[in-house]
Short mmCIF file of C-alpha atoms and ligand atoms in Angstrom, two decimals:
data_model
loop_
_atom_site.label_atom_id
_atom_site.label_comp_id
_atom_site.label_asym_id
_atom_site.label_seq_id
_atom_site.Cartn_x
_atom_site.Cartn_y
_atom_site.Cartn_z
CA MET A 1 19.85 -0.94 -19.81
CA SER A 2 19.50 -3.43 -16.99
CA PRO A 3 16.53 -2.85 -14.73
CA ALA A 4 17.13 -1.40 -11.26
CA ALA A 5 17.60 -3.88 -8.42
CA PRO A 6 14.42 -4.67 -6.52
CA VAL A 7 13.78 -2.49 -3.48
CA LEU A 8 11.44 -5.07 -1.96
CA GLU A 9 11.70 -8.84 -2.17
CA ALA A 10 9.56 -11.39 -0.38
CA THR A 11 10.45 -15.04 -0.75
CA GLY A 12 8.78 -18.13 0.62
CA LEU A 13 6.36 -16.01 2.59
CA ARG A 14 3.86 -18.18 4.42
CA VAL A 15 1.27 -17.15 6.95
CA ALA A 16 -0.94 -19.57 8.85
CA TYR A 17 -3.69 -18.99 11.37
CA GLY A 18 -3.88 -22.14 13.42
CA GLY A 19 -4.01 -24.93 10.85
CA ASN A 20 -5.18 -22.66 8.02
CA THR A 21 -2.70 -21.31 5.53
CA ALA A 22 -3.77 -17.79 4.62
CA LEU A 23 -0.78 -17.04 2.41
CA ASP A 24 1.73 -19.17 0.53
CA LEU A 25 3.81 -17.04 -1.75
CA GLU A 26 6.91 -18.18 -3.62
CA ALA A 27 8.29 -14.80 -4.57
CA LEU A 28 7.26 -11.23 -5.02
CA SER A 29 9.45 -8.28 -5.86
CA LEU A 30 9.10 -4.62 -6.51
CA ARG A 31 11.47 -2.18 -8.21
CA PRO A 32 11.88 1.54 -7.55
CA GLY A 33 9.24 3.51 -9.42
CA GLU A 34 7.06 0.47 -9.98
CA VAL A 35 3.40 0.16 -9.02
CA LEU A 36 2.34 -3.40 -8.31
CA GLY A 37 -1.33 -4.18 -7.89
CA VAL A 38 -2.50 -7.09 -5.75
CA VAL A 39 -6.08 -8.11 -6.37
CA GLY A 40 -8.34 -10.93 -5.31
CA ALA A 41 -11.67 -11.68 -3.72
CA ASN A 42 -12.53 -11.20 -0.04
CA GLY A 43 -10.40 -13.50 2.06
CA ALA A 44 -7.86 -14.12 -0.74
CA GLY A 45 -4.99 -13.09 1.52
CA LYS A 46 -4.27 -9.56 0.32
CA SER A 47 -4.22 -7.92 3.75
CA THR A 48 -2.37 -10.92 5.13
CA LEU A 49 0.32 -10.30 2.51
CA VAL A 50 0.89 -6.61 3.22
CA ASN A 51 0.64 -7.15 6.96
CA ALA A 52 3.27 -9.88 6.78
CA ILE A 53 5.59 -7.65 4.76
CA ALA A 54 5.11 -4.78 7.22
CA GLY A 55 5.48 -7.13 10.19
CA TRP A 56 2.02 -6.46 11.53
CA SER A 57 -0.16 -9.22 12.82
CA ARG A 58 -3.82 -9.47 13.51
CA GLY A 59 -4.37 -12.33 15.88
CA ALA A 60 -1.53 -14.81 16.18
CA PRO A 61 -0.38 -15.86 12.74
CA ARG A 62 2.64 -18.06 12.15
CA VAL A 63 4.78 -16.24 9.63
CA SER A 64 7.79 -17.67 7.83
CA GLY A 65 9.90 -16.62 4.89
CA ALA A 66 12.08 -13.66 4.09
CA VAL A 67 11.36 -10.00 3.44
CA ARG A 68 14.23 -7.91 2.07
CA LEU A 69 14.32 -4.16 1.79
CA ASP A 70 17.17 -2.91 -0.39
CA GLY A 71 18.74 -6.32 -0.03
CA ARG A 72 18.63 -6.28 3.78
CA ASP A 73 16.63 -8.99 5.52
CA VAL A 74 14.07 -7.22 7.70
CA SER A 75 11.93 -10.23 8.51
CA THR A 76 13.03 -10.37 12.13
CA LEU A 77 12.45 -6.65 12.73
CA PRO A 78 9.34 -5.41 14.56
CA PRO A 79 6.94 -3.25 12.50
CA HIS A 80 8.15 0.12 13.78
CA GLN A 81 11.71 -0.66 12.77
CA ARG A 82 10.59 -1.77 9.33
CA ALA A 83 8.71 1.53 9.06
CA ARG A 84 11.83 3.45 10.07
CA ALA A 85 13.69 1.61 7.36
CA GLY A 86 11.12 2.87 4.85
CA LEU A 87 8.64 -0.01 4.61
CA LEU A 88 5.31 1.75 5.14
CA LEU A 89 1.81 0.35 5.18
CA VAL A 90 -1.30 2.51 5.00
CA PRO A 91 -4.09 0.33 6.31
CA GLU A 92 -7.66 1.31 5.68
CA GLY A 93 -8.05 4.70 7.45
CA LYS A 94 -5.97 3.66 10.43
CA LEU A 95 -2.89 5.82 10.14
CA VAL A 96 -4.98 8.81 11.21
CA PHE A 97 -5.44 10.13 14.73
CA GLY A 98 -9.14 10.98 15.14
CA GLN A 99 -8.69 13.39 18.04
CA MET A 100 -5.96 15.39 16.34
CA SER A 101 -6.45 17.98 13.61
CA VAL A 102 -5.25 17.47 10.06
CA ASP A 103 -2.38 19.85 10.82
CA GLU A 104 -1.42 17.97 13.95
CA ASN A 105 -1.66 14.65 12.12
CA LEU A 106 0.82 16.10 9.65
CA THR A 107 3.30 17.25 12.27
CA MET A 108 6.58 15.51 11.66
CA PRO A 109 5.74 12.10 13.12
CA ALA A 110 9.31 11.00 13.79
CA ARG A 111 12.80 12.07 12.97
CA ILE A 112 13.84 10.12 9.92
CA GLU A 113 17.28 10.30 8.39
CA ALA A 114 17.28 11.23 4.74
CA SER A 115 19.18 8.87 2.49
CA PRO A 116 19.45 8.37 -1.26
CA GLY A 117 16.15 7.25 -2.73
CA ARG A 118 14.17 8.36 0.32
CA HIS A 119 12.26 11.56 0.07
CA ILE A 120 10.78 12.77 3.34
CA TYR A 121 7.73 14.85 2.50
CA ASP A 122 6.89 17.91 4.55
CA ARG A 123 3.40 19.21 5.26
CA GLU A 124 3.41 21.69 2.38
CA GLU A 125 4.30 18.96 -0.08
CA VAL A 126 1.48 16.80 1.25
CA PHE A 127 -0.91 19.74 0.83
CA GLY A 128 0.43 20.19 -2.69
CA LEU A 129 -0.45 16.58 -3.43
CA PHE A 130 -3.84 16.73 -1.71
CA PRO A 131 -5.14 20.33 -1.75
CA ARG A 132 -8.32 19.12 -0.05
CA LEU A 133 -6.33 18.52 3.13
CA ARG A 134 -5.17 22.10 3.23
CA GLU A 135 -8.79 23.24 3.13
CA ARG A 136 -9.58 20.91 6.04
CA ARG A 137 -6.41 21.51 8.01
CA GLY A 138 -8.19 22.61 11.19
CA HIS A 139 -10.62 19.68 11.23
CA LEU A 140 -10.18 16.68 13.47
CA GLY A 141 -9.22 13.36 11.91
CA SER A 142 -12.52 11.93 13.08
CA GLN A 143 -14.43 14.63 11.16
CA LEU A 144 -12.93 13.75 7.81
CA SER A 145 -14.67 11.83 5.07
CA GLY A 146 -13.34 8.39 4.12
CA GLY A 147 -11.49 9.85 1.14
CA GLU A 148 -9.95 12.68 3.13
CA ARG A 149 -8.87 10.25 5.81
CA GLN A 150 -7.26 8.09 3.17
CA MET A 151 -5.36 11.10 1.81
CA LEU A 152 -4.24 12.02 5.33
CA GLY A 153 -3.06 8.45 5.94
CA ILE A 154 -1.04 8.52 2.74
CA GLY A 155 0.31 11.97 3.65
CA ARG A 156 1.48 10.72 7.04
CA ALA A 157 3.19 7.75 5.44
CA LEU A 158 4.96 10.04 2.95
CA MET A 159 6.33 12.12 5.85
CA LEU A 160 8.10 8.98 7.05
CA GLY A 161 10.12 8.85 3.84
CA PRO A 162 8.91 5.55 2.38
CA ARG A 163 11.10 3.43 0.14
CA VAL A 164 8.12 1.16 -0.35
CA LEU A 165 4.57 2.37 0.18
CA MET A 166 1.90 -0.28 0.64
CA LEU A 167 -1.77 0.63 0.60
CA ASP A 168 -4.54 -1.71 1.65
CA GLU A 169 -7.63 -0.92 -0.41
CA PRO A 170 -7.27 2.87 -0.55
CA SER A 171 -10.34 3.18 -2.77
CA ILE A 172 -12.78 1.42 -0.49
CA GLY A 173 -15.87 3.50 0.18
CA LEU A 174 -14.75 6.35 -2.06
CA ALA A 175 -16.83 8.05 -4.74
CA PRO A 176 -15.67 7.06 -8.23
CA ARG A 177 -14.18 10.51 -8.88
CA LEU A 178 -12.06 10.25 -5.73
CA VAL A 179 -10.99 6.70 -6.56
CA SER A 180 -9.31 7.86 -9.74
CA ALA A 181 -7.86 10.90 -7.97
CA VAL A 182 -6.28 8.82 -5.18
CA LEU A 183 -5.09 6.12 -7.58
CA SER A 184 -3.60 8.54 -10.08
CA THR A 185 -1.66 10.11 -7.22
CA MET A 186 0.09 6.74 -7.02
CA ARG A 187 1.48 7.28 -10.52
CA THR A 188 2.76 10.71 -9.53
CA LEU A 189 4.51 9.26 -6.49
CA ALA A 190 5.98 6.35 -8.46
CA SER A 191 7.39 8.71 -11.07
CA SER A 192 9.71 10.05 -8.38
CA GLY A 193 11.08 6.54 -7.80
CA LEU A 194 8.86 5.32 -4.99
CA ALA A 195 7.86 1.65 -5.15
CA ILE A 196 4.16 1.10 -4.50
CA LEU A 197 2.23 -2.02 -3.61
CA LEU A 198 -1.45 -1.38 -4.08
CA VAL A 199 -4.02 -3.80 -2.71
CA GLU A 200 -7.31 -3.26 -4.49
CA GLN A 201 -10.63 -4.93 -4.98
CA ASN A 202 -11.47 -2.37 -7.61
CA VAL A 203 -9.60 -4.14 -10.41
CA ARG A 204 -11.07 -1.96 -13.09
CA ALA A 205 -9.61 1.16 -11.47
CA ALA A 206 -6.37 -0.50 -10.37
CA ILE A 207 -5.50 -1.82 -13.80
CA GLU A 208 -5.39 1.75 -15.09
CA VAL A 209 -2.55 2.78 -12.77
CA VAL A 210 -0.47 -0.31 -12.00
CA ASP A 211 2.50 -1.58 -13.98
CA ARG A 212 2.02 -5.18 -12.93
CA LEU A 213 -0.88 -7.08 -11.45
CA VAL A 214 -0.94 -10.14 -9.18
CA LEU A 215 -4.14 -12.10 -8.70
CA LEU A 216 -4.37 -13.95 -5.37
CA GLU A 217 -6.75 -16.78 -4.66
CA ARG A 218 -6.78 -18.58 -1.34
CA GLY A 219 -3.39 -17.18 -0.48
CA ARG A 220 -1.69 -18.18 -3.71
CA VAL A 221 -0.71 -16.32 -6.84
CA VAL A 222 -2.93 -17.56 -9.67
CA VAL A 223 -1.65 -15.26 -12.36
CA GLU A 224 0.63 -12.25 -12.60
CA GLY A 225 2.00 -10.05 -15.33
CA PRO A 226 2.05 -6.61 -16.91
CA ALA A 227 -1.23 -4.73 -16.48
CA ALA A 228 -1.79 -4.53 -20.23
CA GLU A 229 -1.66 -8.32 -20.55
CA MET A 230 -3.72 -8.92 -17.45
CA ARG A 231 -6.59 -6.98 -18.94
CA ASP A 232 -6.93 -9.68 -21.58
CA ASP A 233 -6.36 -12.58 -19.21
CA PRO A 234 -9.55 -14.62 -19.00
CA ARG A 235 -9.14 -15.18 -15.25
CA ILE A 236 -9.07 -11.44 -14.60
CA ALA A 237 -11.66 -10.59 -17.21
CA GLU A 238 -14.04 -13.28 -16.00
CA ALA A 239 -13.83 -12.38 -12.37
CA TYR A 240 -13.67 -8.61 -12.57
CA LEU A 241 -13.83 -6.99 -15.92
CA GLY A 242 -16.63 -8.85 -17.69
CA GLY A 243 -19.53 -6.73 -18.77
CA GLY A 244 -21.61 -8.39 -16.04
CA ALA A 245 -23.20 -7.34 -12.81
CA ASP A 246 -21.51 -4.05 -11.93
N1 ATP B 1 -6.68 -12.95 12.78
C1 ATP B 1 -7.09 -13.96 12.00
N2 ATP B 1 -7.36 -15.17 12.54
C2 ATP B 1 -7.75 -16.20 11.76
N3 ATP B 1 -7.90 -16.12 10.41
C3 ATP B 1 -7.65 -14.95 9.83
C4 ATP B 1 -7.23 -13.81 10.58
N4 ATP B 1 -7.04 -12.79 9.72
C5 ATP B 1 -7.35 -13.27 8.48
N5 ATP B 1 -7.70 -14.57 8.54
C6 ATP B 1 -8.07 -15.41 7.40
O1 ATP B 1 -7.05 -15.36 6.43
C7 ATP B 1 -7.61 -15.33 5.12
C8 ATP B 1 -7.09 -14.12 4.37
O2 ATP B 1 -7.61 -12.95 4.98
P1 ATP B 1 -7.22 -11.49 4.48
O3 ATP B 1 -7.73 -10.54 5.47
O4 ATP B 1 -5.79 -11.46 4.15
O5 ATP B 1 -8.06 -11.39 3.11
P2 ATP B 1 -8.19 -10.17 2.13
O6 ATP B 1 -7.78 -10.65 0.78
O7 ATP B 1 -7.50 -8.98 2.66
O8 ATP B 1 -9.77 -9.94 2.12
P3 ATP B 1 -10.62 -8.57 2.05
O9 ATP B 1 -10.70 -8.22 0.61
O10 ATP B 1 -11.95 -8.99 2.57
O11 ATP B 1 -9.96 -7.54 2.89
C9 ATP B 1 -9.10 -15.34 5.28
O12 ATP B 1 -9.57 -16.66 5.12
C10 ATP B 1 -9.30 -14.87 6.70
O13 ATP B 1 -10.47 -15.38 7.25
MG1 MG B 2 -8.14 -7.10 3.29
#
């Protein structure tokens, strides 16, 4: 059986801030139902990567290269049009409106047209995925814990019918129990065909749920491969998995 065509492809993606290259990536692709982990130290270029794919910019980066969604070049589209096309980024906590309740945050954010391979979640389905949100449905976004806010951000993204869901460090600041809960939700979502790009500093937790892992250093891919092999890779083990400090 030949593998499904990639849903997301980035080629020759380069991002520079002034004279500094923050990202220089030859190629990255993601298939439906696949969870790809992107790991690396602070400043490695992980956020730069997902922001460039989503079309977001912090500051004034120079971005070049191509981003294709289902074979269509979206690299000239502004972020909201990429989102409409199903390329969704959940940045750390930011997809949540603080002055709106959980329920209001989960009111259909925009009218999205259903199409094959795009499931548009409704509020009940989001509550099914994250029962905690149902319990907190009357609370304001600003009153939620970091973990609850993360769940709400993911829920909002799911209501936009993602083809590709990108998450920038969803586990940051979460209690260990919640980290595994949020990350294992990624497996559930992927099993329905969603492609997921997971940026994580918590390599130990990420490696348990991703299919493939990419290690970035100074904006470049140092090593990539199936999660099982990456666990034994000395560069990953040395940096993150060794029995050392943590
Ligand atoms: N707006 C900006 N202006 C100038 N340089 C920037 C800007 N945003 C990021 N950079 C630089 O680009 C590089 C990559 O940053 P990026 O935020 O992508 O790292 P990261 O891997 O997400 O790190 P972290 O794990 O800390 O979130 C860093 O050297 C950073 O200082
Ligand atoms: Mg970052």
